Coordinates of C-alpha atoms in Angstrom, one line a residue:
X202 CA 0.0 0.0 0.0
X203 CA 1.8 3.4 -1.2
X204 CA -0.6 6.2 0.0
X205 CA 0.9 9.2 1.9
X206 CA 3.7 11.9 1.8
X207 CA 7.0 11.9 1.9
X208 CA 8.3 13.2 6.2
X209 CA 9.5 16.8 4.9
X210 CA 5.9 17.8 3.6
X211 CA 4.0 15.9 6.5
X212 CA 1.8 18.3 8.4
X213 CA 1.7 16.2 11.6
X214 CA 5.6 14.0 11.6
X215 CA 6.4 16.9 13.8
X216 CA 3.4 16.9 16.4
X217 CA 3.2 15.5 19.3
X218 CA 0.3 13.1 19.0
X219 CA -2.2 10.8 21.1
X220 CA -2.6 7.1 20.6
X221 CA -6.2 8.3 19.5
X222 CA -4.8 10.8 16.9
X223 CA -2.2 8.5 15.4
X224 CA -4.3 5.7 15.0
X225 CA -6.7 8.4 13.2
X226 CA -4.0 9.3 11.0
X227 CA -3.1 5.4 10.6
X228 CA -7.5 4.8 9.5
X229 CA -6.9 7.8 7.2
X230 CA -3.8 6.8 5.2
X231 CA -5.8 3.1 4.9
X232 CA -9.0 5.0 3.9
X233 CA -7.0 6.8 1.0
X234 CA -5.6 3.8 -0.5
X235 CA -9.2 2.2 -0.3
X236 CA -11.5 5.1 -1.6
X237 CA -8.8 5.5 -4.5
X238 CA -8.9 1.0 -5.5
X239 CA -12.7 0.9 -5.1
X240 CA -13.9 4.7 -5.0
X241 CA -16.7 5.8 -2.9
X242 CA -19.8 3.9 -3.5
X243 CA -17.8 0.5 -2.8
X244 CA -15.4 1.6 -0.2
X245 CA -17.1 0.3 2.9
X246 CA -15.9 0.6 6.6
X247 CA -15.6 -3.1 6.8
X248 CA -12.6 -3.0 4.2
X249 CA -11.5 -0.2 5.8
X250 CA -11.0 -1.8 9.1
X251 CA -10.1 -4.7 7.6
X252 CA -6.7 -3.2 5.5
X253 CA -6.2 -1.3 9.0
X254 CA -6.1 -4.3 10.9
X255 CA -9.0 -3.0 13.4
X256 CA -12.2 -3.4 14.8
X257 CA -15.0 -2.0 12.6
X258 CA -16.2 -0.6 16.0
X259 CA -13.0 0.8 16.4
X260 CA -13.5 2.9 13.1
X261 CA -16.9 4.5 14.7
X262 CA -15.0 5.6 18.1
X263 CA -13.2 8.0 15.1
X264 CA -16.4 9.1 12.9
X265 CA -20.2 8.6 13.0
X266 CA -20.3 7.6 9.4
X267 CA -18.1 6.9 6.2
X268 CA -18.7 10.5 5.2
X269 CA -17.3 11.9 8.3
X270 CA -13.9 9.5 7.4
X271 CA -13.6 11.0 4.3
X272 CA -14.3 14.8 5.3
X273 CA -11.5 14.0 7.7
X274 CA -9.6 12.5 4.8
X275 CA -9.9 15.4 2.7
X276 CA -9.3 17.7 5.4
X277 CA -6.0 15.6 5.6
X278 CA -5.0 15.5 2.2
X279 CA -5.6 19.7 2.1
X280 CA -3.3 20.0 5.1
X281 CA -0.4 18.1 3.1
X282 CA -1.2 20.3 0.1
X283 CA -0.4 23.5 2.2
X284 CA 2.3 22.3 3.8
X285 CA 3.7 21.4 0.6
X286 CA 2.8 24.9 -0.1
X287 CA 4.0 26.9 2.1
X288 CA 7.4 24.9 2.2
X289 CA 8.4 26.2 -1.5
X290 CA 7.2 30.1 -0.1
X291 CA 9.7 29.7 2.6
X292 CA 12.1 28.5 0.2
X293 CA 11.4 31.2 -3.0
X294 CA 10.3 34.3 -2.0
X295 CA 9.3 34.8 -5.3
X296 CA 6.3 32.8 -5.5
X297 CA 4.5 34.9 -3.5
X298 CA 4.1 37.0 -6.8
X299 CA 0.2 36.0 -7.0
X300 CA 0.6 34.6 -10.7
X301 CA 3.5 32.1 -9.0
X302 CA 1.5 31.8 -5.8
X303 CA -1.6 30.0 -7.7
X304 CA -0.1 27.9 -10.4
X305 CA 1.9 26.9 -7.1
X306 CA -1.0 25.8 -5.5
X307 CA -2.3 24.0 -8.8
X308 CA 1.0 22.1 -9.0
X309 CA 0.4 21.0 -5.4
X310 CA -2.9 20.0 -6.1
X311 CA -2.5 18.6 -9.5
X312 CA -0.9 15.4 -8.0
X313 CA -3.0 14.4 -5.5
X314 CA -5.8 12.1 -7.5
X315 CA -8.4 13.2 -4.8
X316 CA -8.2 16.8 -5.0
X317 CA -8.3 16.5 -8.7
X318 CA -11.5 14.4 -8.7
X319 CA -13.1 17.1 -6.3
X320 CA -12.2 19.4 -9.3
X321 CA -13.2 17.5 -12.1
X322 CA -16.8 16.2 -10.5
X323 CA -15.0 12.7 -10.9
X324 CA -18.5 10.5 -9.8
X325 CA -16.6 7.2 -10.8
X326 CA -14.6 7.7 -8.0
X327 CA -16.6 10.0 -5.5
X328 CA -20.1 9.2 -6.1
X329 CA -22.7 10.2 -4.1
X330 CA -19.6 12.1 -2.0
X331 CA -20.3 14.8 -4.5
X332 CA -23.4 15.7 -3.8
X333 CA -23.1 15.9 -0.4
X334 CA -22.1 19.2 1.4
X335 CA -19.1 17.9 3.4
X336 CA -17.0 20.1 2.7
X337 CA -18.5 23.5 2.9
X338 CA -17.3 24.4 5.9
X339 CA -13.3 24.0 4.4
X340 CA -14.4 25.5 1.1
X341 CA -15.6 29.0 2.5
X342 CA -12.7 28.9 5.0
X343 CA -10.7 28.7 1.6
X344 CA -12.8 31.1 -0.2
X345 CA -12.3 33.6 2.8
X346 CA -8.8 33.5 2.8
X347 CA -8.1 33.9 -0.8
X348 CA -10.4 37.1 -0.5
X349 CA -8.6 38.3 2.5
X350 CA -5.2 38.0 0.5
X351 CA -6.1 39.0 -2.7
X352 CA -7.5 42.4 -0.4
X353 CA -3.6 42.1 0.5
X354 CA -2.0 42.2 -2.6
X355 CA -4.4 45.3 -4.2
X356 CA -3.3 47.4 -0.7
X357 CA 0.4 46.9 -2.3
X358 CA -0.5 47.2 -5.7
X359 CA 0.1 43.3 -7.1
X360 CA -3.1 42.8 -8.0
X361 CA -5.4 45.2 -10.0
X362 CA -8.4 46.9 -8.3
X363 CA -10.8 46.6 -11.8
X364 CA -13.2 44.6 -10.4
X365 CA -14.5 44.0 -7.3
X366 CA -12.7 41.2 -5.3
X367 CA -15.5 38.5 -5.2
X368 CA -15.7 38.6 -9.3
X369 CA -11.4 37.8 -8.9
X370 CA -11.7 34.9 -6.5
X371 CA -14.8 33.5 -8.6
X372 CA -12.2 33.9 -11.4
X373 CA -9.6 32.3 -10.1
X374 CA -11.4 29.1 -9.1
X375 CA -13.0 29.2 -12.7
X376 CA -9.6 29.2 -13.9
X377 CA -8.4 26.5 -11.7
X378 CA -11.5 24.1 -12.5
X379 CA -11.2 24.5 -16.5
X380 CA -7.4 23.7 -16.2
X381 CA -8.8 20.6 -14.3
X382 CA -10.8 19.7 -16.7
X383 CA -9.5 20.8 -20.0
X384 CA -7.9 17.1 -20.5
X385 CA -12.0 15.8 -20.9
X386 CA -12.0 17.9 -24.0
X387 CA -9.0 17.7 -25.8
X388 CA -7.2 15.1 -27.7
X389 CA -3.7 15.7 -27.1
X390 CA -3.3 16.5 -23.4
X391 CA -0.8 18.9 -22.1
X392 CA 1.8 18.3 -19.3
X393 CA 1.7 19.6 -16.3
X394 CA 4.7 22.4 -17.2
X395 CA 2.9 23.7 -20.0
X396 CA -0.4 23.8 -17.6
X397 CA 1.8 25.8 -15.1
X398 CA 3.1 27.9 -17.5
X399 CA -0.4 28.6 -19.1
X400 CA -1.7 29.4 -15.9
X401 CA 0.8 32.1 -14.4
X402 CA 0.0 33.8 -18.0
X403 CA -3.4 34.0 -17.8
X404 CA -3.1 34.8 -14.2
X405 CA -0.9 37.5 -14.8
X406 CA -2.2 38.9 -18.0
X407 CA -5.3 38.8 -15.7
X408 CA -4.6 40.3 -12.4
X409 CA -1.1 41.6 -12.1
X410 CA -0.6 45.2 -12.8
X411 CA 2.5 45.9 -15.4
X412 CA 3.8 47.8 -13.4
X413 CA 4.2 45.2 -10.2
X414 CA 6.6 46.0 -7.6
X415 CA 8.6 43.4 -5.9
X416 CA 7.0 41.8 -3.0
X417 CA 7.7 43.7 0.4
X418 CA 8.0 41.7 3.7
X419 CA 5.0 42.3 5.6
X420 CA 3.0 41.1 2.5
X421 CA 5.3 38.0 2.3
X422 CA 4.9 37.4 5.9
X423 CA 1.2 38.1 5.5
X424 CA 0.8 35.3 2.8
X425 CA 2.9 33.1 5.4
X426 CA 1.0 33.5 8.3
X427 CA -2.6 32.9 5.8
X428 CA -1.1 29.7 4.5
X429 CA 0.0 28.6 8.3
X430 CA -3.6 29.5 9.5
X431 CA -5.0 27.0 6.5
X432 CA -2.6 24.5 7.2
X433 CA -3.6 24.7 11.3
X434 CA -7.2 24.9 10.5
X435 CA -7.3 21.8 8.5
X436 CA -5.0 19.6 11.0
X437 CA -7.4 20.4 13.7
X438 CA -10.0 19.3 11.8
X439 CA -8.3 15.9 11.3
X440 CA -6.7 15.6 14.7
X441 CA -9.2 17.1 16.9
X442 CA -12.9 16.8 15.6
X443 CA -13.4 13.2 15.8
X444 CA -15.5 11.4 18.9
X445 CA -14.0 11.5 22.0

């Protein structure tokens, strides 16, 4: 079984952790590799326990239901993403430019097969998951703080002001689905460089004044903190709102 991330990009190799929130992490990384064989409709707890070596019972002191697992296991899988993330902005102070910033991001999330199936409305693999609001809660925290930090950027003149800032993040995630997507409608698919490099155009073409300045370090440290806020949200949500 080859599910998971490598130590340097794990969230929560670092934390100090429970029994009860490493086994949660343990029913997690075994939930991945199952919903990804058998996807959603025919991913059952009983397999799940079963690859983990546990008690079915032992699954429901974790989660009420399957959906519960798998919000946890996308709330998981989004903590790794920003981790991953934020790593490369500590590294490269240049992708905080916001054209770098979000093809950054779409690299990140281009390689894990869940994310992109969120994306892409994949029902073969998520099913009735889809249709369900799970996730709300994680995608307006998400929404929030790209509006917050696109707010950010305009104050120091990286982002144009031409249209009001809801109509840019709609944008952007319009943008980010149709690159998702764009492979269902085209013969010859692109690789993920050219993707990248399409992106940080459009993006830039888009929203970047031509007259940008370099990025100053209280916005740096600003996009820092907002990406360490993400990353903490969605580890709590993993580690600390299961049954206890």
């Amino acid at each position: 079984m080859k599910v998971g991330v490598s130590l340097i990009t794990n969230p929560f190799h670092k934390l100090v952790l429970t029994p009860y929130q490493q086994r949660t992490l343990d029913i997690l990384q075994v939930a991945e590799f199952i919903l990804l064989r058998y996807g959603y409709s025919k991913s059952t707890i009983d397999e799940i326990a079963s690859v983990a070596k546990l008690g079915k019972g032992t699954i429901y002191l974790h989660w009420k239901s399957k959906d519960e697992l798998f919000q946890a296991l996308f709330n998981k899988i989004s903590a790794e993403i920003i981790q991953q993330v934020l790593l490369e902005v500590q590294k490269n102070k240049s992708l905080v430019n916001f054209d770098k910033l979000v093809s950054t991001i779409y690299r990140m999330c281009y390689d894990r097969e869940l994310i992109v199936a969120l994306f892409t409305k994949d029902n073969k693999l998520l099913g009735r998951f889809l249709d369900k609001k799970n996730t709300s809660q994680s995608q307006e925290t998400k929404f929030k703080s790209l509006m917050d930090s696109i707010q950010m950027y305009r104050q120091y003149h990286l982002v144009k002001e031409d249209m009001p800032i809801e109509l840019q993040v709609h944008t952007i995630h319009m943008l980010l689905i149709s690159i998702f997507t764009y492979d269902n409608y085209i013969i010859k698919d692109l690789n993920i460089n050219k993707k990248v490099e399409i992106l940080e155009k459009v993006i830039r073409s888009t929203f970047v004044p031509e007259t940008c300045k370099e990025i100053e370090d209280p916005l740096y440290k600003y996009i820092l903190r907002s990406l360490e806020d993400l990353l903490h949200f969605h580890v709590d949500r993993v580690l600390n709102k299961t049954i206890k």
